[in-house]
Coordinates of C-alpha atoms and ligand atoms in Angstrom, one line a residue:
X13 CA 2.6 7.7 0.1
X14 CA 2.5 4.3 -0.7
X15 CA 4.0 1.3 0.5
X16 CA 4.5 -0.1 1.8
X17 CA 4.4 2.4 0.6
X18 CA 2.5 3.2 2.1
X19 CA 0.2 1.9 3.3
X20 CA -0.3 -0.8 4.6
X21 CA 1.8 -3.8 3.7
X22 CA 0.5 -7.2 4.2
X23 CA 3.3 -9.1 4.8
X24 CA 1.4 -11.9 4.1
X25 CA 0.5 -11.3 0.9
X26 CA 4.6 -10.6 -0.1
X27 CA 5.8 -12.7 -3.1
X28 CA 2.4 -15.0 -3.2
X29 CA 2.1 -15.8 -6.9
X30 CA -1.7 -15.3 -8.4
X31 CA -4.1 -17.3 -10.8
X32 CA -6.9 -17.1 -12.5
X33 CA -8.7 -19.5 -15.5
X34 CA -9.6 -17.7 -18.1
X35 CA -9.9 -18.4 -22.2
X36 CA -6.0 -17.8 -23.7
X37 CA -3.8 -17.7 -25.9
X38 CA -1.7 -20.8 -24.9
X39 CA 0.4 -18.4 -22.8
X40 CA 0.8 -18.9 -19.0
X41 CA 1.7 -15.8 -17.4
X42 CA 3.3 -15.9 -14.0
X43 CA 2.8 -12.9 -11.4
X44 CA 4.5 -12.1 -8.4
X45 CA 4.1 -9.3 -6.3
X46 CA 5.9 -7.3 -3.5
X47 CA 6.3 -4.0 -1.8
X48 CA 3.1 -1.5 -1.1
X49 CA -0.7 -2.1 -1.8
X50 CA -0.4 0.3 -4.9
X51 CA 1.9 -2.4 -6.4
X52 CA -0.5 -5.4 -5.5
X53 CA -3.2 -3.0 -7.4
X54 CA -1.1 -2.4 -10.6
X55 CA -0.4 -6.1 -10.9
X56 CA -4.5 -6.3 -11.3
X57 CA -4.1 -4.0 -13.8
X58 CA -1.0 -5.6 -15.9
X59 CA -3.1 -9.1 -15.3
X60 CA -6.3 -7.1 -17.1
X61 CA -3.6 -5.8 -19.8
X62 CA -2.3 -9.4 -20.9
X63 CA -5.9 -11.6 -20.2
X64 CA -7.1 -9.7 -22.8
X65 CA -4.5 -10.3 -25.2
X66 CA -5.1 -13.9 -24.6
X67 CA -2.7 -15.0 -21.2
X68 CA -4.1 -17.4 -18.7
X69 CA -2.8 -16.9 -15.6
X70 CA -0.9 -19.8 -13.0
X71 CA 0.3 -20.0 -10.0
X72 CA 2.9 -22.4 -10.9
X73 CA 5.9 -20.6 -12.2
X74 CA 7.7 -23.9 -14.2
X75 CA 4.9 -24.3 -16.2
X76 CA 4.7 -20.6 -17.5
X77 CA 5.8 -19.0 -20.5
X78 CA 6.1 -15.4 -19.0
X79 CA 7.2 -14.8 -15.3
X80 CA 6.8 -11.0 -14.1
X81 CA 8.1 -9.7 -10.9
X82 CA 6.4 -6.4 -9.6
X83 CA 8.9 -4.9 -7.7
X84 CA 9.8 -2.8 -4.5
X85 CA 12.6 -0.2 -3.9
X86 CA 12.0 1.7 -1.4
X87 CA 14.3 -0.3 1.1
X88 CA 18.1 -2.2 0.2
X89 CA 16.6 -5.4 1.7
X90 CA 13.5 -5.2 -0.6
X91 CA 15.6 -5.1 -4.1
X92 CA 18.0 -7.9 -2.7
X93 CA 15.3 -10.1 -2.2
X94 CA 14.2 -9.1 -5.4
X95 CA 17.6 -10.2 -6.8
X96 CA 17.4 -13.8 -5.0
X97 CA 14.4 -14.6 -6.9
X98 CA 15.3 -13.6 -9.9
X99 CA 18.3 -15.8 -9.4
X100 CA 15.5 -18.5 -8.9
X101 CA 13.8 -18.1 -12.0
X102 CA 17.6 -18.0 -14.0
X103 CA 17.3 -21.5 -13.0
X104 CA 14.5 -22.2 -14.5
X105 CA 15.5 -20.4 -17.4
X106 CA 18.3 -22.8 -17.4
X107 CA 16.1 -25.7 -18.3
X108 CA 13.6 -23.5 -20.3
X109 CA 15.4 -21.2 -22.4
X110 CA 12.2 -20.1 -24.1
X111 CA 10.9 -18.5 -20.8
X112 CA 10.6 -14.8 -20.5
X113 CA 11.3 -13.5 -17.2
X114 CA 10.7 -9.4 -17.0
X115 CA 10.7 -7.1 -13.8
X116 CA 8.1 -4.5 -13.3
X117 CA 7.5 -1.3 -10.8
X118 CA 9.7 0.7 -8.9
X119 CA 12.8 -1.6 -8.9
X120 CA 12.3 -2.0 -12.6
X121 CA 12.0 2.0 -12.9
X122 CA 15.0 3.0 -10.4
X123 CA 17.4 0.6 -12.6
X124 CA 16.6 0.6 -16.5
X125 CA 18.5 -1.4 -18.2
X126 CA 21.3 -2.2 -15.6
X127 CA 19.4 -5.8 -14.8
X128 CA 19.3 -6.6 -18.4
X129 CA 23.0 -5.6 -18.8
X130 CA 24.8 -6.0 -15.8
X131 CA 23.3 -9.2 -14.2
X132 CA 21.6 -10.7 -17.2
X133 CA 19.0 -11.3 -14.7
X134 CA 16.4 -10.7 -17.1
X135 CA 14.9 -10.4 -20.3
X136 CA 12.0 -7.4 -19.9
X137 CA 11.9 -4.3 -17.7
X138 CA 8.7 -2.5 -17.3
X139 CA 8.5 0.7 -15.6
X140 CA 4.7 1.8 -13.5
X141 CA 3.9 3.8 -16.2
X142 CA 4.6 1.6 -19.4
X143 CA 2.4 -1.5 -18.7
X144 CA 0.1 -1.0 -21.9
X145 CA 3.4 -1.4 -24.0
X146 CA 3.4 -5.0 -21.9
X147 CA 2.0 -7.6 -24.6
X148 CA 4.2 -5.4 -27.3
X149 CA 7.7 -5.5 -25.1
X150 CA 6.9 -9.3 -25.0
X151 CA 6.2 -10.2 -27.9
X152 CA 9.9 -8.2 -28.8
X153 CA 11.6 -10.6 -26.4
X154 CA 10.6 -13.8 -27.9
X155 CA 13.4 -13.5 -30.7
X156 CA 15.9 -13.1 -27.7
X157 CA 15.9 -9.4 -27.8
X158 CA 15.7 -7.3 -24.8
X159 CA 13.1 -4.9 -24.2
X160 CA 12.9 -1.7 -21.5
X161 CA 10.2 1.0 -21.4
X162 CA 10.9 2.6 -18.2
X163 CA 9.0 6.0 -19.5
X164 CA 7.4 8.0 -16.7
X165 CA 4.2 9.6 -18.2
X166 CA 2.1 12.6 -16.7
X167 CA -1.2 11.6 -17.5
X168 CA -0.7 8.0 -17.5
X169 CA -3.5 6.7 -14.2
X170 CA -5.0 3.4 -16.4
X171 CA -8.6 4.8 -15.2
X172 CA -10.1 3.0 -18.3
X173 CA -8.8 -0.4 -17.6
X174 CA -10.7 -2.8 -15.5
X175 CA -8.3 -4.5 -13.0
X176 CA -8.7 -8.3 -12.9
X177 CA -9.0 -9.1 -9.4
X178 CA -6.7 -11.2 -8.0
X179 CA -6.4 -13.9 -5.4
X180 CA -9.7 -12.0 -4.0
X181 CA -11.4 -12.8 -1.1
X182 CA -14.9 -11.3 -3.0
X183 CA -15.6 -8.9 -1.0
X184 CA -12.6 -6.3 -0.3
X185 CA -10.4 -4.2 -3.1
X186 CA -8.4 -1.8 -4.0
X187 CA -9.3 1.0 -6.0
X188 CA -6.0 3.3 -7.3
X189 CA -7.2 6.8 -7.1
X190 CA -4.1 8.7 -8.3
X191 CA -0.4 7.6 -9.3
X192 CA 3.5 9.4 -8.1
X193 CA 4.2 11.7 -5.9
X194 CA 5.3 15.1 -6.0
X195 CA 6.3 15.5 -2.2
X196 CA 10.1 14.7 -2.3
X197 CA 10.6 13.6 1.3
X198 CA 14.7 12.9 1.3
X199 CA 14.9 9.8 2.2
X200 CA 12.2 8.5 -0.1
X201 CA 12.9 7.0 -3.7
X202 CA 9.1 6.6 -4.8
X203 CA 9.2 10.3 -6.6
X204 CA 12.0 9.0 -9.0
X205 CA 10.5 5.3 -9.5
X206 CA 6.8 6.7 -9.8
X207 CA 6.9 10.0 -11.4
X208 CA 4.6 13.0 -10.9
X209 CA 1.8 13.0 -9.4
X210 CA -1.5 12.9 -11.4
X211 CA -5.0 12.3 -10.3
X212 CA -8.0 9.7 -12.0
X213 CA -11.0 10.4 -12.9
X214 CA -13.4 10.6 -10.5
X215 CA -16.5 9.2 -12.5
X216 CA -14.0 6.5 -13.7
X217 CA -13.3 5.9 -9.9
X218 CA -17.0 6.3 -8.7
X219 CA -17.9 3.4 -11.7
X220 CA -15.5 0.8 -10.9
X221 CA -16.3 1.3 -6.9
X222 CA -20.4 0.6 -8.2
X223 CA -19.1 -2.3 -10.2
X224 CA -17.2 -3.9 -7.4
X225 CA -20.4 -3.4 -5.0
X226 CA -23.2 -5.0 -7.7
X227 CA -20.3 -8.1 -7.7
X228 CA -20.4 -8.4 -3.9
X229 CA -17.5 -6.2 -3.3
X230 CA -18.4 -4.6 -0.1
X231 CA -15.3 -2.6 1.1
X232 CA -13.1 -0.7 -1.2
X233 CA -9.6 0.8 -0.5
X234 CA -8.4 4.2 -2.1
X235 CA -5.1 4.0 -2.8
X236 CA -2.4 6.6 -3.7
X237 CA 1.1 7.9 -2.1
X238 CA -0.9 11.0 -1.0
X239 CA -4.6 11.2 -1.1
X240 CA -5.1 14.3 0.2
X241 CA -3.4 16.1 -2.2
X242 CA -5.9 14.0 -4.8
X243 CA -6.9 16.8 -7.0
X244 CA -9.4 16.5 -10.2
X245 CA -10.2 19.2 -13.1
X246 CA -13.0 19.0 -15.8
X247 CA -11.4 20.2 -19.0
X248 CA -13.3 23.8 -18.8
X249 CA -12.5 23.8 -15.2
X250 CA -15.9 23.9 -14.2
X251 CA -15.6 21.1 -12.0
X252 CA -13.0 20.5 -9.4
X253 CA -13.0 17.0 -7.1
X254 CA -10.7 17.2 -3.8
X255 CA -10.1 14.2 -2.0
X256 CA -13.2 15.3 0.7
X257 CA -15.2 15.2 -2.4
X258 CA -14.7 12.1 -3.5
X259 CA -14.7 10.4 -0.5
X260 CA -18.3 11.7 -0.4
X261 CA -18.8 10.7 -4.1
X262 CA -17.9 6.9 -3.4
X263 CA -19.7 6.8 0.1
X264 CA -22.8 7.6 -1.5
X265 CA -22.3 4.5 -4.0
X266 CA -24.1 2.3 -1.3
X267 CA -24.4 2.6 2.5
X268 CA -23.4 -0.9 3.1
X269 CA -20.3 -0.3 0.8
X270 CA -17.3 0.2 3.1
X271 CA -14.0 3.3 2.1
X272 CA -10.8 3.0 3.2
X273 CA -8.4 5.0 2.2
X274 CA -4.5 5.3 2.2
X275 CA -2.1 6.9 2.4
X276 CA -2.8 10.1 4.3
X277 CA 0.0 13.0 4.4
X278 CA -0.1 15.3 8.1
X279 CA 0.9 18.5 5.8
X280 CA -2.4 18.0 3.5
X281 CA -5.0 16.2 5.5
X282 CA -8.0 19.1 6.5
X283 CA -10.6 18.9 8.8
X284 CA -12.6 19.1 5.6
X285 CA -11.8 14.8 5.2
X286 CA -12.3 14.4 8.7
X287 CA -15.7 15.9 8.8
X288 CA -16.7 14.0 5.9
X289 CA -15.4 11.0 7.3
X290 CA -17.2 11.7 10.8
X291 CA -20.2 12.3 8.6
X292 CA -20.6 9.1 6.6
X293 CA -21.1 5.6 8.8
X294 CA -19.3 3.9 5.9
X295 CA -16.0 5.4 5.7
X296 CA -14.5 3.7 8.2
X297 CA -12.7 5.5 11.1
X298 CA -9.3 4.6 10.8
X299 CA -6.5 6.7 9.3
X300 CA -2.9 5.8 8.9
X301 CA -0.8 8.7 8.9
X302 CA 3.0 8.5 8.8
X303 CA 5.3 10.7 11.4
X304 CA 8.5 9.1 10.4
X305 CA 10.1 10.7 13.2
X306 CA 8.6 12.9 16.4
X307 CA 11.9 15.4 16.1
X308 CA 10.9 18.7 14.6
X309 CA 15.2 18.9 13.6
X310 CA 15.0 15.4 11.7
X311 CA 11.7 15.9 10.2
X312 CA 12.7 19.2 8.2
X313 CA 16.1 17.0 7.4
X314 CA 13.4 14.6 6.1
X315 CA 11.4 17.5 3.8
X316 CA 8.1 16.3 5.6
X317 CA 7.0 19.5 5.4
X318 CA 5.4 19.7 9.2
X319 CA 6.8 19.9 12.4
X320 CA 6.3 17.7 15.6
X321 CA 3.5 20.4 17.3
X322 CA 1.5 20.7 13.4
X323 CA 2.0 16.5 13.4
X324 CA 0.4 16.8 16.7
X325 CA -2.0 19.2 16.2
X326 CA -3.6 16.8 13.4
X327 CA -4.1 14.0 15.6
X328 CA -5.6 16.4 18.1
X329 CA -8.0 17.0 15.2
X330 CA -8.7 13.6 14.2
X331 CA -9.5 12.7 18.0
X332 CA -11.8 15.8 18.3
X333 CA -13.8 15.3 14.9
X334 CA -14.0 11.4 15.1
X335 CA -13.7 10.4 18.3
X336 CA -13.3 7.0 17.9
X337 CA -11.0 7.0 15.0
X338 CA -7.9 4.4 15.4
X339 CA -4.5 5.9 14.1
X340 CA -1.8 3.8 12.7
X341 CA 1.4 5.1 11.3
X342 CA 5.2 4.9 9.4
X343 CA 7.9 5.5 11.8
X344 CA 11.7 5.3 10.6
X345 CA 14.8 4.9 12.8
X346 CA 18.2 6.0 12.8
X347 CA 17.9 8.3 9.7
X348 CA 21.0 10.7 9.1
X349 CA 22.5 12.3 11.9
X350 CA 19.9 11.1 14.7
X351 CA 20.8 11.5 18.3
X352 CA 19.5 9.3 20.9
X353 CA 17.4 12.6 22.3
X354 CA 15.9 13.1 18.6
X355 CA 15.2 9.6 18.9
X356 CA 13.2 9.8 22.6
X357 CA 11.6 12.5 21.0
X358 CA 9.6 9.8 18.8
X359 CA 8.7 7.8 21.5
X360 CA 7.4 10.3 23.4
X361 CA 5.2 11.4 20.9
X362 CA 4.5 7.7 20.3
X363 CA 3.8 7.5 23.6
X364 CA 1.4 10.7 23.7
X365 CA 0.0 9.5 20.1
X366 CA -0.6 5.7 21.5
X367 CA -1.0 4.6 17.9
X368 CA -3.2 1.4 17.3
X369 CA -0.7 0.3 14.9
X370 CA 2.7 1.1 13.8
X371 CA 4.7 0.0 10.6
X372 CA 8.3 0.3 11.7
X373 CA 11.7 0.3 9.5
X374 CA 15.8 1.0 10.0
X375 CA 17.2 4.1 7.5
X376 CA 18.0 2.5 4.2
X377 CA 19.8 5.0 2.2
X378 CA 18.5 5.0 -1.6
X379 CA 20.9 6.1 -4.3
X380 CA 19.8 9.6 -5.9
X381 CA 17.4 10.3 -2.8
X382 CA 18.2 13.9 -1.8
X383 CA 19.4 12.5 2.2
X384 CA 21.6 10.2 -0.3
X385 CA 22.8 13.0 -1.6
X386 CA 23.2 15.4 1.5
X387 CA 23.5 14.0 4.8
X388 CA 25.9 11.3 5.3
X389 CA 24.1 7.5 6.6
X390 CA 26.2 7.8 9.7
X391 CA 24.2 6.2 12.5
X392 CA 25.8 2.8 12.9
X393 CA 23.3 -0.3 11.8
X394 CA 23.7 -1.2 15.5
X395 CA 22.4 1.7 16.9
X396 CA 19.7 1.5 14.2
X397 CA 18.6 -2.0 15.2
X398 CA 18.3 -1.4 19.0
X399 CA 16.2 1.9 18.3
X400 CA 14.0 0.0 16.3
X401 CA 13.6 -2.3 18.3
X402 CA 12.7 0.1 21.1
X403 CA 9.9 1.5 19.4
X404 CA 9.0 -2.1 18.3
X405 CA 8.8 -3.0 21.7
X406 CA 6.5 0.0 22.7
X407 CA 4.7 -0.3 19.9
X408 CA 3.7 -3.8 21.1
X409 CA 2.3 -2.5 24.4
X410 CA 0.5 -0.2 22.7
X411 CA -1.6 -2.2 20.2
X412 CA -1.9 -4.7 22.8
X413 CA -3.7 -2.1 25.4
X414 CA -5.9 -0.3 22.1
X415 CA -7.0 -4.1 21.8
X416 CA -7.8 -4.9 25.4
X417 CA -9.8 -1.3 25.3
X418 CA -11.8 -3.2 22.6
X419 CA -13.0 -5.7 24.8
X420 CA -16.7 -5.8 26.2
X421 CA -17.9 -3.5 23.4
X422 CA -19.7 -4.4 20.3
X423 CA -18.1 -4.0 17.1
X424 CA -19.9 -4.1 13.3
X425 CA -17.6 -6.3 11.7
X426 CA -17.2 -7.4 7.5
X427 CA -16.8 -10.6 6.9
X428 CA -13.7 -11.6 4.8
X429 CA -13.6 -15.7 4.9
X430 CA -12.5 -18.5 7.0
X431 CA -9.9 -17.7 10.1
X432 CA -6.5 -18.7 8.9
X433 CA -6.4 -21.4 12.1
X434 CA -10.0 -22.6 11.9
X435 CA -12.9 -23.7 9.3
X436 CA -15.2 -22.8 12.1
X437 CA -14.3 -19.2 12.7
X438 CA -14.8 -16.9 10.3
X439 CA -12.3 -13.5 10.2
X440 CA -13.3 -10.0 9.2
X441 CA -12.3 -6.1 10.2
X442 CA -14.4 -3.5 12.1
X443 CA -14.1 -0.4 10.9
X444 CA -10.8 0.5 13.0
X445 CA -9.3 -2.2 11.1
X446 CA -8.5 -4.6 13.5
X447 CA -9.0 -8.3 12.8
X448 CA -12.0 -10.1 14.1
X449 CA -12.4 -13.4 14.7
X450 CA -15.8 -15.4 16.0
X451 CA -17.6 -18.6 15.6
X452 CA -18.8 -18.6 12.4
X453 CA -22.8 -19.9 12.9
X454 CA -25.0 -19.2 9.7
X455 CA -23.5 -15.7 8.8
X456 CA -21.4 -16.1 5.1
X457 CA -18.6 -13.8 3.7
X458 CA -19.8 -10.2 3.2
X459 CA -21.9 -10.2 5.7
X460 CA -21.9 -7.5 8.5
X461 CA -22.2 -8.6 11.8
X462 CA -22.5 -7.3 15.6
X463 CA -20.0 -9.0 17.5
X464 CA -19.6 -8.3 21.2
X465 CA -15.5 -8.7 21.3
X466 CA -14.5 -10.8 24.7
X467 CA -10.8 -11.7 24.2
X468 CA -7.9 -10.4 22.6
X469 CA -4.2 -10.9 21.6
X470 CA -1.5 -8.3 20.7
X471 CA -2.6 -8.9 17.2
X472 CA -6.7 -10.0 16.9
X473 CA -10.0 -9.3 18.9
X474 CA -12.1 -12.6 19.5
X475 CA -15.8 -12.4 20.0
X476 CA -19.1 -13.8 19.4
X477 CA -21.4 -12.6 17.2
X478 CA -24.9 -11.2 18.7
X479 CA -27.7 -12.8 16.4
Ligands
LIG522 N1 14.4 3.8 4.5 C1 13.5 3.3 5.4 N2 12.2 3.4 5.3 C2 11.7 4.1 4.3 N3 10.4 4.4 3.9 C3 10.4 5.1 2.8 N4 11.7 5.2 2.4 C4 12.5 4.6 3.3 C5 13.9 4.5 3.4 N5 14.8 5.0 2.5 C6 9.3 4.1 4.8 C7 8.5 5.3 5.2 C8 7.3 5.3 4.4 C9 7.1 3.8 4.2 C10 6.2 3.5 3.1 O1 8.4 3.3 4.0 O2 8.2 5.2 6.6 O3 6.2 5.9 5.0
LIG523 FE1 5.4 9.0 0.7 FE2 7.1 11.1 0.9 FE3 7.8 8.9 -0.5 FE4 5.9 10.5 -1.4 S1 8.1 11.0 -1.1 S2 5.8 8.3 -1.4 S3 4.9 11.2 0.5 S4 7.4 8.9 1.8

């Protein structure tokens, strides 16, 4: 899964533009990002694609020659904010007609052409799997014409390009282990906008992980819709990589290089992940897991492929192979014909489940999705809204409480950087992922660090670090 897809979105991160100085070609490229962690990585990729064709990068968007927008689609309110900045930059366009303004990802992919023809929104449209055509599709637009290559590939999974990272803190990154998905959940749009599923290299994947850790990287994230159904072949078949394996493979790049991984599927993930998880220190015990719904009735409706006791089951497995392991999950409300007791059947299993952490959304039907198809969007937006914010609410009380459990023990935390309130703080994660923030003394980014945690909020652990 991705996403935001999967996982993890950083709000934060939504829409902020990225820079970097580099030798060029007179070109500034402009690059915004939204949606899922896999879209934030690709951007690092489509930056490598066009630096080495000679683009500089900025961050201000008036002053650049090429503005691209990697897009979102898996909700309605993620393409219309889409839209409103692309209104923006017509603006701009206004005063610059020389400006090229393209859209790239899923949005891109879901609509072809219909931006550049409809809307005249734009003058490029990029699909995931077309970004080495990038620097040719731009160079076609600066006579006026317009240019698509929206063309899902198979094999397409950029393992030989070196992303450029971007807006990095120097010491966390993503790593993109595999690319689409093949899972068709109904209510999902990422199969159409991301194609089939395919899986990288390994060796490709083990090298860039080394890379990162002899520049000072010292946590990388594994990023696909599905990791567990990662699957690799030698050409003679004579080798075969799961995702357990290659876990192992990158933990044993260094010990003091930290794997996160997401986005885990209930139907795929074996104990076989969990015991090598549980059996390397630096793979760090945290696993976000989507439910989407705790009604066995809705979740066949959804094509998730498990039921409430097998979703169950694998949580009762995670808790019994890694004890300490924190959970974190996907949860959607009011999707097609959901009655309030299908709906008390998620909180109770997110109140069995007590999940550290929750990403929570309303049903937004997407056109050609099979629920789009099928079932009819008929639970009023009302009734939507107060159910999410029900399990928004609970939610709440649960982090809170997996927090105050956090206090008077001693966590091993990464240092990312400064605390966003304070130059004398420093931030980092332990390896359940929740923020830590302490007095920052001598320690410097990328540092690990005992800190005995003493105060919390819903939303960070405070501490002090034992020296
Ligand atoms: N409506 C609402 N939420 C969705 N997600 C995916 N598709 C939709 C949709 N049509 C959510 C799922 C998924 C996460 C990345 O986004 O919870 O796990
Ligand atoms: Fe995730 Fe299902 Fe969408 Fe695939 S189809 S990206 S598994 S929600």
């Amino acid at each position: 899964m991705f996403e935001p897809t999967n996982k993890v979105i950083d709000e934060s991160r939504q829409g902020e533009a990225i820079s970097l100085k580099t030798e060029n070609n007179g070109k500034k490229l402009y690059l915004e990002s939204y949606g899922c962690q896999m879209n934030f990585s690709d951007s690092e990729i489509v930056a490598s694609i066009l630096i080495e064709k000679g683009y500089s990068t900025t961050k201000n968007a008036e002053e650049s020659d090429v503005i691209l927008l990697n897009t979102c689609a898996i909700r309605d309110n993620a393409e219309q904010r889409i839209r409103n900045r692309l209104r923006d930059f017509s603006l701009l366009k206004k005063k610059n007609p020389e400006l090229i303004v393209g859209i790239m990802g899923c949005m891109a992919e879901r609509l072809k052409s219909q931006l550049l023809e409809e809307e005249k929104l734009v003058d490029l449209v990029v699909g995931p799997d077309a970004y080495r055509d990038l620097p040719n599709l731009i160079e076609k637009t600066e006579d006026g014409t317009k240019a698509v290559n929206v063309l899902l590939s198979r094999e397409e999974t950029y393992a030989d390009i070196t992303p450029v990272r971007l807006n990095s803190n120097g010491i966390t990154a993503f790593i993109s282990i595999m690319r689409g998905c093949d899972n068709m959940c109904s209510f999902c749009v990422v199969p159409f906008t991301r194609g089939r599923e395919r899986s990288r290299d390994p060796y490709s994947i083990v090298k860039e992980a080394k890379e990162l850790f002899d520049k000072g990287y010292r946590e990388v994230t594994l990023l696909g819709q599905n990791v567990d159904s990662y699957k690799w072949k030698n050409e003679n078949e004579t080798e075969k990589v799961n995702f357990a394996d290659l876990l192992e493979m990158v933990a044993l790049v260094s010990p003091d290089l930290r794997i996160r991984f997401s986005t885990s599927h209930p139907k795929d993930m074996t104990d076989e992940v969990l015991q090598i998880m549980a059996k390397y220190e630096n793979i760090c015990n945290y696993i976000h897991l989507p439910v989407q719904s705790g009604n066995t009735e809705i979740l066949h409706k959804m094509n998730r492929g498990y039921t409430r006791e097998w979703y169950l089951e694998r949580i009762a497995a995670i808790k019994r192979i890694i004890p300490d392991c924190a959970i974190s999950t996907d949860i959607i409300t009011g999707f097609c014909s959901e009655t309030e007791e299908q709906h008390k059947d998620t909180i109770s299993l997110m109140q069995e489940v007590k999940y550290d952490f929750a990403y929570m959304f309303k049903y937004s039907e997407r056109p050609k999705t099979l629920a789009q198809r099928k079932y009819a969007d008929d639970v009023p937006d009302d009734v939507k809204t107060r159910r999410l914010n029900e399990i928004i609410a609970l939610q709440n009380q649960h982090s809170f409480e997996s927090n105050k459990r956090a206090i008077g023990k001693i966590h091993k935390v990464l240092i990312e950087g400064f605390s966003k309130k304070s130059k004398e703080h420093y931030y980092g994660r332990n390896s359940q992922n929740a923020v830590v923030v302490f007095p920052k003394e001598n320690f410097k980014p990328g540092d690990y660090v005992d800190v005995l945690v003493n105060d919390c909020t819903s939303a960070t652990l405070l501490g002090k670090a034992l020296i």
